[in-house]
Amino acid sequence: MSLIDKISDQAPSLTPSERRLVETVIDSPISAALGTAGELARSVGVHEATASRLAKKLGFDGYAAFRDALREEFIATRETATRFERTIAASTSETVLGKLAQDEGQALARIEDFIKPDQIASTAAMLMGARRIFIYGYGNAEVLALMLVKRFRRFGKDVQQLDADPRGLAEQMLGLGVGDVVLSFAFHRPPRAYAALIETAREAGATSLIISGNSGALLAPRPDHLLAAPRSGDPDAFQTLTVPMTVCNAIMIAAGLTAKEESLKKLDRLGQLIERFE
C-alpha cells in the first residue's frame, strides 16, 4: 500500500494538526524524507510529538520508519525530475509567463512520483470496460469533464456529463448501477456534491474515481480509485489545470491502446458520420 493510500485510509481520523503535517508532506515529500520529525513539525507550527503520532497512525513504528518509506517511495525515482529541476533553476525569468512555466514544469517533471504508469493503464482499462461513464466537473474542472466526455464518446462509450444542479444530478444518478464508473475532480476542496456522489456510487455498486491535486489523500469518504498529484511545483503558486489535463490526456491515450483496433474502427466510423452530417 502506498503512502497516499495509507493517508487516505486514515483521513477521517486525522486531527487538524495532523492534516497540516500531511499537506506539507504531500507538497514537499523530498524535504520530509530528508528531514527530522522536529523539522517537519516546526515547518507547520506543531509539536514534534504530533509528527511521531501521525507516523504511528499511518501504521509505522515511528517517524524514522515513516521517513524511510518516504525515501523509498519518492527519492528512488527522482533522478530525471531532479535533473530537470536543476535545469530550470538556472532561469532568471521574472515575467509572469516565465515563472508560471517554471512552476508548471516542476509539477509535470515529478508527476510520476505521485501517479504511477500502471495506475494510468489500469484506470484506462477500467473506463473502457465500464458499462457507462458518468463525469462530474464543477467550477474550473468543468472544462476537463467536457473534454473527457467528448473523447470517450469518440471511442463509442456511453458517457454522460453530470449536471451541476442538485436536482438534475439526482435524476441522472437514479439509474446508476453495477458496472458504471463515476469520475469526478477535486482540487482546492471537494465539489459540493462530492460526498453524495461517492455514497450513491457505493450504494449502487458503481465504481468511483477521483482526479485531484495534493488534497486528494484527505478526501472523505474515500473514493475507490484516486489519481492525485500537485498542480504546481510551488505550493504557494497559482494553481492551473495543466497537471490534471495531462493526467486526463494520458488516460485517453492509454484507453485507446487498451482496445487499439476497436478504437481505430470507432474513430474511422466517426469520421464517416461527420462527413455525412456536415
PDB file of N, CA and C in Angstrom, residues 13-112:
ATOM      1  N   SER A  13      -9.846  10.332  10.438  1.00  0.00           N
ATOM      2  CA  SER A  13      -9.461  10.368  11.848  1.00  0.00           C
ATOM      3  C   SER A  13      -8.332  11.354  12.144  1.00  0.00           C
ATOM      4  N   LEU A  14      -7.825  12.049  11.141  1.00  0.00           N
ATOM      5  CA  LEU A  14      -6.710  12.970  11.352  1.00  0.00           C
ATOM      6  C   LEU A  14      -7.177  14.238  12.072  1.00  0.00           C
ATOM      7  N   THR A  15      -6.369  14.693  13.018  1.00  0.00           N
ATOM      8  CA  THR A  15      -6.647  15.956  13.699  1.00  0.00           C
ATOM      9  C   THR A  15      -6.238  17.116  12.791  1.00  0.00           C
ATOM     10  N   PRO A  16      -6.683  18.342  13.070  1.00  0.00           N
ATOM     11  CA  PRO A  16      -6.264  19.488  12.252  1.00  0.00           C
ATOM     12  C   PRO A  16      -4.739  19.614  12.144  1.00  0.00           C
ATOM     13  N   SER A  17      -4.015  19.377  13.238  1.00  0.00           N
ATOM     14  CA  SER A  17      -2.554  19.472  13.214  1.00  0.00           C
ATOM     15  C   SER A  17      -1.960  18.382  12.324  1.00  0.00           C
ATOM     16  N   GLU A  18      -2.513  17.177  12.428  1.00  0.00           N
ATOM     17  CA  GLU A  18      -2.018  16.073  11.604  1.00  0.00           C
ATOM     18  C   GLU A  18      -2.317  16.326  10.130  1.00  0.00           C
ATOM     19  N   ARG A  19      -3.456  16.939   9.831  1.00  0.00           N
ATOM     20  CA  ARG A  19      -3.785  17.263   8.439  1.00  0.00           C
ATOM     21  C   ARG A  19      -2.796  18.282   7.873  1.00  0.00           C
ATOM     22  N   ARG A  20      -2.389  19.261   8.685  1.00  0.00           N
ATOM     23  CA  ARG A  20      -1.395  20.231   8.219  1.00  0.00           C
ATOM     24  C   ARG A  20      -0.070  19.544   7.920  1.00  0.00           C
ATOM     25  N   LEU A  21       0.312  18.593   8.757  1.00  0.00           N
ATOM     26  CA  LEU A  21       1.536  17.834   8.513  1.00  0.00           C
ATOM     27  C   LEU A  21       1.434  17.039   7.217  1.00  0.00           C
ATOM     28  N   VAL A  22       0.293  16.384   7.025  1.00  0.00           N
ATOM     29  CA  VAL A  22       0.096  15.582   5.821  1.00  0.00           C
ATOM     30  C   VAL A  22       0.168  16.455   4.570  1.00  0.00           C
ATOM     31  N   GLU A  23      -0.472  17.615   4.614  1.00  0.00           N
ATOM     32  CA  GLU A  23      -0.444  18.523   3.466  1.00  0.00           C
ATOM     33  C   GLU A  23       0.984  18.955   3.141  1.00  0.00           C
ATOM     34  N   THR A  24       1.792  19.193   4.179  1.00  0.00           N
ATOM     35  CA  THR A  24       3.188  19.572   3.968  1.00  0.00           C
ATOM     36  C   THR A  24       3.989  18.423   3.370  1.00  0.00           C
ATOM     37  N   VAL A  25       3.759  17.216   3.865  1.00  0.00           N
ATOM     38  CA  VAL A  25       4.457  16.042   3.326  1.00  0.00           C
ATOM     39  C   VAL A  25       4.096  15.825   1.858  1.00  0.00           C
ATOM     40  N   ILE A  26       2.820  15.968   1.513  1.00  0.00           N
ATOM     41  CA  ILE A  26       2.385  15.775   0.130  1.00  0.00           C
ATOM     42  C   ILE A  26       2.965  16.852  -0.766  1.00  0.00           C
ATOM     43  N   ASP A  27       3.009  18.100  -0.259  1.00  0.00           N
ATOM     44  CA  ASP A  27       3.565  19.201  -1.053  1.00  0.00           C
ATOM     45  C   ASP A  27       5.070  19.034  -1.271  1.00  0.00           C
ATOM     46  N   SER A  28       5.802  18.593  -0.238  1.00  0.00           N
ATOM     47  CA  SER A  28       7.266  18.520  -0.306  1.00  0.00           C
ATOM     48  C   SER A  28       7.761  17.194   0.269  1.00  0.00           C
ATOM     49  N   PRO A  29       7.497  16.071  -0.416  1.00  0.00           N
ATOM     50  CA  PRO A  29       7.880  14.770   0.134  1.00  0.00           C
ATOM     51  C   PRO A  29       9.384  14.593   0.275  1.00  0.00           C
ATOM     52  N   ILE A  30      10.162  15.223  -0.598  1.00  0.00           N
ATOM     53  CA  ILE A  30      11.618  15.072  -0.530  1.00  0.00           C
ATOM     54  C   ILE A  30      12.155  15.742   0.733  1.00  0.00           C
ATOM     55  N   SER A  31      11.662  16.946   1.026  1.00  0.00           N
ATOM     56  CA  SER A  31      12.102  17.645   2.234  1.00  0.00           C
ATOM     57  C   SER A  31      11.746  16.853   3.477  1.00  0.00           C
ATOM     58  N   ALA A  32      10.536  16.290   3.503  1.00  0.00           N
ATOM     59  CA  ALA A  32      10.115  15.491   4.653  1.00  0.00           C
ATOM     60  C   ALA A  32      10.955  14.228   4.781  1.00  0.00           C
ATOM     61  N   ALA A  33      11.311  13.632   3.634  1.00  0.00           N
ATOM     62  CA  ALA A  33      12.088  12.391   3.648  1.00  0.00           C
ATOM     63  C   ALA A  33      13.517  12.614   4.132  1.00  0.00           C
ATOM     64  N   LEU A  34      14.042  13.814   3.922  1.00  0.00           N
ATOM     65  CA  LEU A  34      15.422  14.094   4.294  1.00  0.00           C
ATOM     66  C   LEU A  34      15.542  14.784   5.652  1.00  0.00           C
ATOM     67  N   GLY A  35      14.416  15.265   6.190  1.00  0.00           N
ATOM     68  CA  GLY A  35      14.462  15.995   7.450  1.00  0.00           C
ATOM     69  C   GLY A  35      14.098  15.139   8.646  1.00  0.00           C
ATOM     70  N   THR A  36      14.010  15.773   9.781  1.00  0.00           N
ATOM     71  CA  THR A  36      13.657  15.088  11.025  1.00  0.00           C
ATOM     72  C   THR A  36      12.207  15.378  11.382  1.00  0.00           C
ATOM     73  N   ALA A  37      11.705  14.652  12.374  1.00  0.00           N
ATOM     74  CA  ALA A  37      10.343  14.885  12.848  1.00  0.00           C
ATOM     75  C   ALA A  37      10.212  16.309  13.386  1.00  0.00           C
ATOM     76  N   GLY A  38      11.247  16.775  14.083  1.00  0.00           N
ATOM     77  CA  GLY A  38      11.210  18.120  14.626  1.00  0.00           C
ATOM     78  C   GLY A  38      11.159  19.185  13.551  1.00  0.00           C
ATOM     79  N   GLU A  39      11.950  18.988  12.473  1.00  0.00           N
ATOM     80  CA  GLU A  39      11.958  19.964  11.379  1.00  0.00           C
ATOM     81  C   GLU A  39      10.610  20.023  10.693  1.00  0.00           C
ATOM     82  N   LEU A  40      10.007  18.852  10.459  1.00  0.00           N
ATOM     83  CA  LEU A  40       8.684  18.822   9.829  1.00  0.00           C
ATOM     84  C   LEU A  40       7.664  19.513  10.721  1.00  0.00           C
ATOM     85  N   ALA A  41       7.701  19.202  12.013  1.00  0.00           N
ATOM     86  CA  ALA A  41       6.743  19.786  12.953  1.00  0.00           C
ATOM     87  C   ALA A  41       6.885  21.304  13.014  1.00  0.00           C
ATOM     88  N   ARG A  42       8.135  21.784  13.087  1.00  0.00           N
ATOM     89  CA  ARG A  42       8.356  23.233  13.166  1.00  0.00           C
ATOM     90  C   ARG A  42       7.883  23.946  11.901  1.00  0.00           C
ATOM     91  N   SER A  43       7.971  23.274  10.757  1.00  0.00           N
ATOM     92  CA  SER A  43       7.587  23.911   9.494  1.00  0.00           C
ATOM     93  C   SER A  43       6.102  24.246   9.440  1.00  0.00           C
ATOM     94  N   VAL A  44       5.296  23.558  10.259  1.00  0.00           N
ATOM     95  CA  VAL A  44       3.856  23.848  10.272  1.00  0.00           C
ATOM     96  C   VAL A  44       3.382  24.335  11.632  1.00  0.00           C
ATOM     97  N   GLY A  45       4.328  24.525  12.564  1.00  0.00           N
ATOM     98  CA  GLY A  45       3.985  25.086  13.852  1.00  0.00           C
ATOM     99  C   GLY A  45       3.276  24.149  14.805  1.00  0.00           C
ATOM    100  N   VAL A  46       3.661  22.862  14.789  1.00  0.00           N
ATOM    101  CA  VAL A  46       3.071  21.914  15.736  1.00  0.00           C
ATOM    102  C   VAL A  46       4.193  21.258  16.542  1.00  0.00           C
ATOM    103  N   HIS A  47       3.817  20.512  17.569  1.00  0.00           N
ATOM    104  CA  HIS A  47       4.801  19.864  18.420  1.00  0.00           C
ATOM    105  C   HIS A  47       5.375  18.638  17.708  1.00  0.00           C
ATOM    106  N   GLU A  48       6.648  18.341  18.005  1.00  0.00           N
ATOM    107  CA  GLU A  48       7.316  17.189  17.393  1.00  0.00           C
ATOM    108  C   GLU A  48       6.560  15.887  17.653  1.00  0.00           C
ATOM    109  N   ALA A  49       5.922  15.788  18.801  1.00  0.00           N
ATOM    110  CA  ALA A  49       5.181  14.574  19.138  1.00  0.00           C
ATOM    111  C   ALA A  49       4.036  14.329  18.152  1.00  0.00           C
ATOM    112  N   THR A  50       3.526  15.403  17.556  1.00  0.00           N
ATOM    113  CA  THR A  50       2.437  15.261  16.586  1.00  0.00           C
ATOM    114  C   THR A  50       2.915  14.509  15.350  1.00  0.00           C
ATOM    115  N   ALA A  51       4.152  14.777  14.925  1.00  0.00           N
ATOM    116  CA  ALA A  51       4.715  14.083  13.767  1.00  0.00           C
ATOM    117  C   ALA A  51       4.903  12.601  14.071  1.00  0.00           C
ATOM    118  N   SER A  52       5.374  12.297  15.253  1.00  0.00           N
ATOM    119  CA  SER A  52       5.543  10.896  15.654  1.00  0.00           C
ATOM    120  C   SER A  52       4.196  10.187  15.752  1.00  0.00           C
ATOM    121  N   ARG A  53       3.222  10.886  16.300  1.00  0.00           N
ATOM    122  CA  ARG A  53       1.883  10.307  16.432  1.00  0.00           C
ATOM    123  C   ARG A  53       1.266  10.047  15.058  1.00  0.00           C
ATOM    124  N   LEU A  54       1.495  10.957  14.124  1.00  0.00           N
ATOM    125  CA  LEU A  54       0.984  10.774  12.761  1.00  0.00           C
ATOM    126  C   LEU A  54       1.601   9.537  12.122  1.00  0.00           C
ATOM    127  N   ALA A  55       2.915   9.372  12.276  1.00  0.00           N
ATOM    128  CA  ALA A  55       3.596   8.211  11.694  1.00  0.00           C
ATOM    129  C   ALA A  55       2.989   6.910  12.221  1.00  0.00           C
ATOM    130  N   LYS A  56       2.721   6.853  13.505  1.00  0.00           N
ATOM    131  CA  LYS A  56       2.136   5.640  14.094  1.00  0.00           C
ATOM    132  C   LYS A  56       0.704   5.432  13.627  1.00  0.00           C
ATOM    133  N   LYS A  57      -0.028   6.517  13.463  1.00  0.00           N
ATOM    134  CA  LYS A  57      -1.407   6.411  12.987  1.00  0.00           C
ATOM    135  C   LYS A  57      -1.446   5.856  11.562  1.00  0.00           C
ATOM    136  N   LEU A  58      -0.387   6.130  10.790  1.00  0.00           N
ATOM    137  CA  LEU A  58      -0.313   5.637   9.409  1.00  0.00           C
ATOM    138  C   LEU A  58       0.242   4.211   9.332  1.00  0.00           C
ATOM    139  N   GLY A  59       0.531   3.620  10.493  1.00  0.00           N
ATOM    140  CA  GLY A  59       0.938   2.225  10.519  1.00  0.00           C
ATOM    141  C   GLY A  59       2.424   1.978  10.648  1.00  0.00           C
ATOM    142  N   PHE A  60       3.207   3.015  10.978  1.00  0.00           N
ATOM    143  CA  PHE A  60       4.657   2.860  11.118  1.00  0.00           C
ATOM    144  C   PHE A  60       5.036   2.781  12.601  1.00  0.00           C
ATOM    145  N   ASP A  61       6.174   2.148  12.873  1.00  0.00           N
ATOM    146  CA  ASP A  61       6.633   2.020  14.257  1.00  0.00           C
ATOM    147  C   ASP A  61       6.990   3.370  14.857  1.00  0.00           C
ATOM    148  N   GLY A  62       7.433   4.277  14.031  1.00  0.00           N
ATOM    149  CA  GLY A  62       7.826   5.598  14.498  1.00  0.00           C
ATOM    150  C   GLY A  62       8.137   6.478  13.304  1.00  0.00           C
ATOM    151  N   TYR A  63       8.589   7.707  13.585  1.00  0.00           N
ATOM    152  CA  TYR A  63       8.844   8.636  12.486  1.00  0.00           C
ATOM    153  C   TYR A  63       9.985   8.161  11.595  1.00  0.00           C
ATOM    154  N   ALA A  64      10.967   7.490  12.160  1.00  0.00           N
ATOM    155  CA  ALA A  64      12.097   7.006  11.351  1.00  0.00           C
ATOM    156  C   ALA A  64      11.610   6.047  10.270  1.00  0.00           C
ATOM    157  N   ALA A  65      10.690   5.144  10.621  1.00  0.00           N
ATOM    158  CA  ALA A  65      10.156   4.194   9.637  1.00  0.00           C
ATOM    159  C   ALA A  65       9.323   4.927   8.593  1.00  0.00           C
ATOM    160  N   PHE A  66       8.587   5.924   9.033  1.00  0.00           N
ATOM    161  CA  PHE A  66       7.803   6.742   8.116  1.00  0.00           C
ATOM    162  C   PHE A  66       8.717   7.460   7.128  1.00  0.00           C
ATOM    163  N   ARG A  67       9.808   8.024   7.630  1.00  0.00           N
ATOM    164  CA  ARG A  67      10.768   8.731   6.784  1.00  0.00           C
ATOM    165  C   ARG A  67      11.429   7.765   5.789  1.00  0.00           C
ATOM    166  N   ASP A  68      11.728   6.546   6.225  1.00  0.00           N
ATOM    167  CA  ASP A  68      12.300   5.542   5.319  1.00  0.00           C
ATOM    168  C   ASP A  68      11.342   5.226   4.177  1.00  0.00           C
ATOM    169  N   ALA A  69      10.048   5.143   4.505  1.00  0.00           N
ATOM    170  CA  ALA A  69       9.052   4.865   3.468  1.00  0.00           C
ATOM    171  C   ALA A  69       8.970   6.022   2.478  1.00  0.00           C
ATOM    172  N   LEU A  70       9.080   7.250   2.986  1.00  0.00           N
ATOM    173  CA  LEU A  70       9.099   8.414   2.104  1.00  0.00           C
ATOM    174  C   LEU A  70      10.295   8.367   1.160  1.00  0.00           C
ATOM    175  N   ARG A  71      11.462   8.023   1.716  1.00  0.00           N
ATOM    176  CA  ARG A  71      12.668   7.957   0.890  1.00  0.00           C
ATOM    177  C   ARG A  71      12.530   6.904  -0.197  1.00  0.00           C
ATOM    178  N   GLU A  72      12.004   5.746   0.189  1.00  0.00           N
ATOM    179  CA  GLU A  72      11.861   4.645  -0.780  1.00  0.00           C
ATOM    180  C   GLU A  72      10.874   5.002  -1.882  1.00  0.00           C
ATOM    181  N   GLU A  73       9.787   5.675  -1.502  1.00  0.00           N
ATOM    182  CA  GLU A  73       8.728   5.945  -2.481  1.00  0.00           C
ATOM    183  C   GLU A  73       9.031   7.142  -3.363  1.00  0.00           C
ATOM    184  N   PHE A  74       9.717   8.164  -2.817  1.00  0.00           N
ATOM    185  CA  PHE A  74       9.864   9.392  -3.580  1.00  0.00           C
ATOM    186  C   PHE A  74      11.277   9.726  -4.040  1.00  0.00           C
ATOM    187  N   ILE A  75      12.309   9.250  -3.341  1.00  0.00           N
ATOM    188  CA  ILE A  75      13.652   9.638  -3.739  1.00  0.00           C
ATOM    189  C   ILE A  75      14.232   8.700  -4.789  1.00  0.00           C
ATOM    190  N   ALA A  76      13.917   7.432  -4.716  1.00  0.00           N
ATOM    191  CA  ALA A  76      14.497   6.467  -5.651  1.00  0.00           C
ATOM    192  C   ALA A  76      14.136   6.758  -7.089  1.00  0.00           C
ATOM    193  N   THR A  77      12.995   7.425  -7.310  1.00  0.00           N
ATOM    194  CA  THR A  77      12.534   7.667  -8.679  1.00  0.00           C
ATOM    195  C   THR A  77      12.717   9.119  -9.100  1.00  0.00           C
ATOM    196  N   ARG A  78      13.563   9.855  -8.392  1.00  0.00           N
ATOM    197  CA  ARG A  78      13.647  11.288  -8.633  1.00  0.00           C
ATOM    198  C   ARG A  78      14.752  11.728  -9.579  1.00  0.00           C
ATOM    199  N   GLU A  79      15.557  10.822 -10.104  1.00  0.00           N
ATOM    200  CA  GLU A  79      16.731  11.251 -10.856  1.00  0.00           C
ATOM    201  C   GLU A  79      16.372  12.142 -12.041  1.00  0.00           C
ATOM    202  N   THR A  80      15.415  11.716 -12.877  1.00  0.00           N
ATOM    203  CA  THR A  80      15.043  12.502 -14.049  1.00  0.00           C
ATOM    204  C   THR A  80      14.469  13.847 -13.641  1.00  0.00           C
ATOM    205  N   ALA A  81      13.563  13.827 -12.657  1.00  0.00           N
ATOM    206  CA  ALA A  81      12.950  15.077 -12.206  1.00  0.00           C
ATOM    207  C   ALA A  81      13.987  16.018 -11.621  1.00  0.00           C
ATOM    208  N   THR A  82      14.958  15.480 -10.892  1.00  0.00           N
ATOM    209  CA  THR A  82      15.989  16.315 -10.279  1.00  0.00           C
ATOM    210  C   THR A  82      16.819  17.019 -11.347  1.00  0.00           C
ATOM    211  N   ARG A  83      17.174  16.290 -12.409  1.00  0.00           N
ATOM    212  CA  ARG A  83      17.936  16.917 -13.496  1.00  0.00           C
ATOM    213  C   ARG A  83      17.145  18.066 -14.105  1.00  0.00           C
ATOM    214  N   PHE A  84      15.851  17.830 -14.308  1.00  0.00           N
ATOM    215  CA  PHE A  84      15.019  18.857 -14.916  1.00  0.00           C
ATOM    216  C   PHE A  84      14.904  20.076 -14.006  1.00  0.00           C
ATOM    217  N   GLU A  85      14.737  19.831 -12.712  1.00  0.00           N
ATOM    218  CA  GLU A  85      14.612  20.935 -11.773  1.00  0.00           C
ATOM    219  C   GLU A  85      15.897  21.767 -11.727  1.00  0.00           C
ATOM    220  N   ARG A  86      17.056  21.102 -11.823  1.00  0.00           N
ATOM    221  CA  ARG A  86      18.327  21.843 -11.830  1.00  0.00           C
ATOM    222  C   ARG A  86      18.436  22.719 -13.073  1.00  0.00           C
ATOM    223  N   THR A  87      17.896  22.212 -14.190  1.00  0.00           N
ATOM    224  CA  THR A  87      17.955  22.983 -15.430  1.00  0.00           C
ATOM    225  C   THR A  87      17.134  24.256 -15.314  1.00  0.00           C
ATOM    226  N   ILE A  88      15.894  24.127 -14.834  1.00  0.00           N
ATOM    227  CA  ILE A  88      15.046  25.317 -14.783  1.00  0.00           C
ATOM    228  C   ILE A  88      15.419  26.234 -13.618  1.00  0.00           C
ATOM    229  N   ALA A  89      16.163  25.689 -12.655  1.00  0.00           N
ATOM    230  CA  ALA A  89      16.578  26.539 -11.533  1.00  0.00           C
ATOM    231  C   ALA A  89      17.523  27.639 -11.993  1.00  0.00           C
ATOM    232  N   ALA A  90      18.184  27.418 -13.131  1.00  0.00           N
ATOM    233  CA  ALA A  90      19.121  28.413 -13.641  1.00  0.00           C
ATOM    234  C   ALA A  90      18.410  29.582 -14.303  1.00  0.00           C
ATOM    235  N   SER A  91      17.116  29.451 -14.526  1.00  0.00           N
ATOM    236  CA  SER A  91      16.368  30.516 -15.188  1.00  0.00           C
ATOM    237  C   SER A  91      16.270  31.737 -14.285  1.00  0.00           C
ATOM    238  N   THR A  92      16.420  32.904 -14.896  1.00  0.00           N
ATOM    239  CA  THR A  92      16.305  34.155 -14.145  1.00  0.00           C
ATOM    240  C   THR A  92      15.070  34.937 -14.569  1.00  0.00           C
ATOM    241  N   SER A  93      14.197  34.313 -15.350  1.00  0.00           N
ATOM    242  CA  SER A  93      12.998  34.999 -15.830  1.00  0.00           C
ATOM    243  C   SER A  93      12.118  35.406 -14.666  1.00  0.00           C
ATOM    244  N   GLU A  94      11.716  36.664 -14.658  1.00  0.00           N
ATOM    245  CA  GLU A  94      10.810  37.153 -13.625  1.00  0.00           C
ATOM    246  C   GLU A  94       9.484  37.581 -14.224  1.00  0.00           C
ATOM    247  N   THR A  95       9.258  37.197 -15.472  1.00  0.00           N
ATOM    248  CA  THR A  95       7.982  37.513 -16.096  1.00  0.00           C
ATOM    249  C   THR A  95       6.931  36.545 -15.592  1.00  0.00           C
ATOM    250  N   VAL A  96       5.683  36.917 -15.706  1.00  0.00           N
ATOM    251  CA  VAL A  96       4.578  36.048 -15.310  1.00  0.00           C
ATOM    252  C   VAL A  96       4.639  34.747 -16.088  1.00  0.00           C
ATOM    253  N   LEU A  97       4.859  34.846 -17.394  1.00  0.00           N
ATOM    254  CA  LEU A  97       4.910  33.649 -18.237  1.00  0.00           C
ATOM    255  C   LEU A  97       6.064  32.749 -17.836  1.00  0.00           C
ATOM    256  N   GLY A  98       7.236  33.333 -17.607  1.00  0.00           N
ATOM    257  CA  GLY A  98       8.396  32.531 -17.251  1.00  0.00           C
ATOM    258  C   GLY A  98       8.233  31.830 -15.916  1.00  0.00           C
ATOM    259  N   LYS A  99       7.717  32.544 -14.912  1.00  0.00           N
ATOM    260  CA  LYS A  99       7.523  31.937 -13.592  1.00  0.00           C
ATOM    261  C   LYS A  99       6.473  30.834 -13.650  1.00  0.00           C
ATOM    262  N   LEU A 100       5.402  31.089 -14.373  1.00  0.00           N
ATOM    263  CA  LEU A 100       4.356  30.087 -14.492  1.00  0.00           C
ATOM    264  C   LEU A 100       4.892  28.839 -15.182  1.00  0.00           C
ATOM    265  N   ALA A 101       5.684  29.033 -16.238  1.00  0.00           N
ATOM    266  CA  ALA A 101       6.257  27.895 -16.953  1.00  0.00           C
ATOM    267  C   ALA A 101       7.172  27.076 -16.043  1.00  0.00           C
ATOM    268  N   GLN A 102       7.930  27.750 -15.191  1.00  0.00           N
ATOM    269  CA  GLN A 102       8.796  27.043 -14.246  1.00  0.00           C
ATOM    270  C   GLN A 102       7.981  26.196 -13.275  1.00  0.00           C
ATOM    271  N   ASP A 103       6.947  26.793 -12.711  1.00  0.00           N
ATOM    272  CA  ASP A 103       6.117  26.071 -11.744  1.00  0.00           C
ATOM    273  C   ASP A 103       5.416  24.878 -12.393  1.00  0.00           C
ATOM    274  N   GLU A 104       4.890  25.103 -13.614  1.00  0.00           N
ATOM    275  CA  GLU A 104       4.214  24.011 -14.319  1.00  0.00           C
ATOM    276  C   GLU A 104       5.210  22.903 -14.657  1.00  0.00           C
ATOM    277  N   GLY A 105       6.399  23.317 -15.083  1.00  0.00           N
ATOM    278  CA  GLY A 105       7.415  22.332 -15.450  1.00  0.00           C
ATOM    279  C   GLY A 105       7.839  21.475 -14.274  1.00  0.00           C
ATOM    280  N   GLN A 106       7.990  22.100 -13.109  1.00  0.00           N
ATOM    281  CA  GLN A 106       8.362  21.341 -11.906  1.00  0.00           C
ATOM    282  C   GLN A 106       7.281  20.329 -11.545  1.00  0.00           C
ATOM    283  N   ALA A 107       6.034  20.752 -11.635  1.00  0.00           N
ATOM    284  CA  ALA A 107       4.932  19.848 -11.297  1.00  0.00           C
ATOM    285  C   ALA A 107       4.865  18.682 -12.278  1.00  0.00           C
ATOM    286  N   LEU A 108       5.011  18.965 -13.565  1.00  0.00           N
ATOM    287  CA  LEU A 108       4.951  17.906 -14.570  1.00  0.00           C
ATOM    288  C   LEU A 108       6.148  16.960 -14.454  1.00  0.00           C
ATOM    289  N   ALA A 109       7.315  17.511 -14.091  1.00  0.00           N
ATOM    290  CA  ALA A 109       8.514  16.679 -14.002  1.00  0.00           C
ATOM    291  C   ALA A 109       8.419  15.626 -12.913  1.00  0.00           C
ATOM    292  N   ARG A 110       7.652  15.907 -11.873  1.00  0.00           N
ATOM    293  CA  ARG A 110       7.576  14.944 -10.774  1.00  0.00           C
ATOM    294  C   ARG A 110       6.213  14.248 -10.682  1.00  0.00           C
ATOM    295  N   ILE A 111       5.441  14.299 -11.770  1.00  0.00           N
ATOM    296  CA  ILE A 111       4.093  13.743 -11.727  1.00  0.00           C
ATOM    297  C   ILE A 111       4.104  12.238 -11.457  1.00  0.00           C
ATOM    298  N   GLU A 112       5.136  11.529 -11.955  1.00  0.00           N
ATOM    299  CA  GLU A 112       5.188  10.082 -11.746  1.00  0.00           C
ATOM    300  C   GLU A 112       5.659   9.717 -10.336  1.00  0.00           C
TER     301      GLU A 112
END
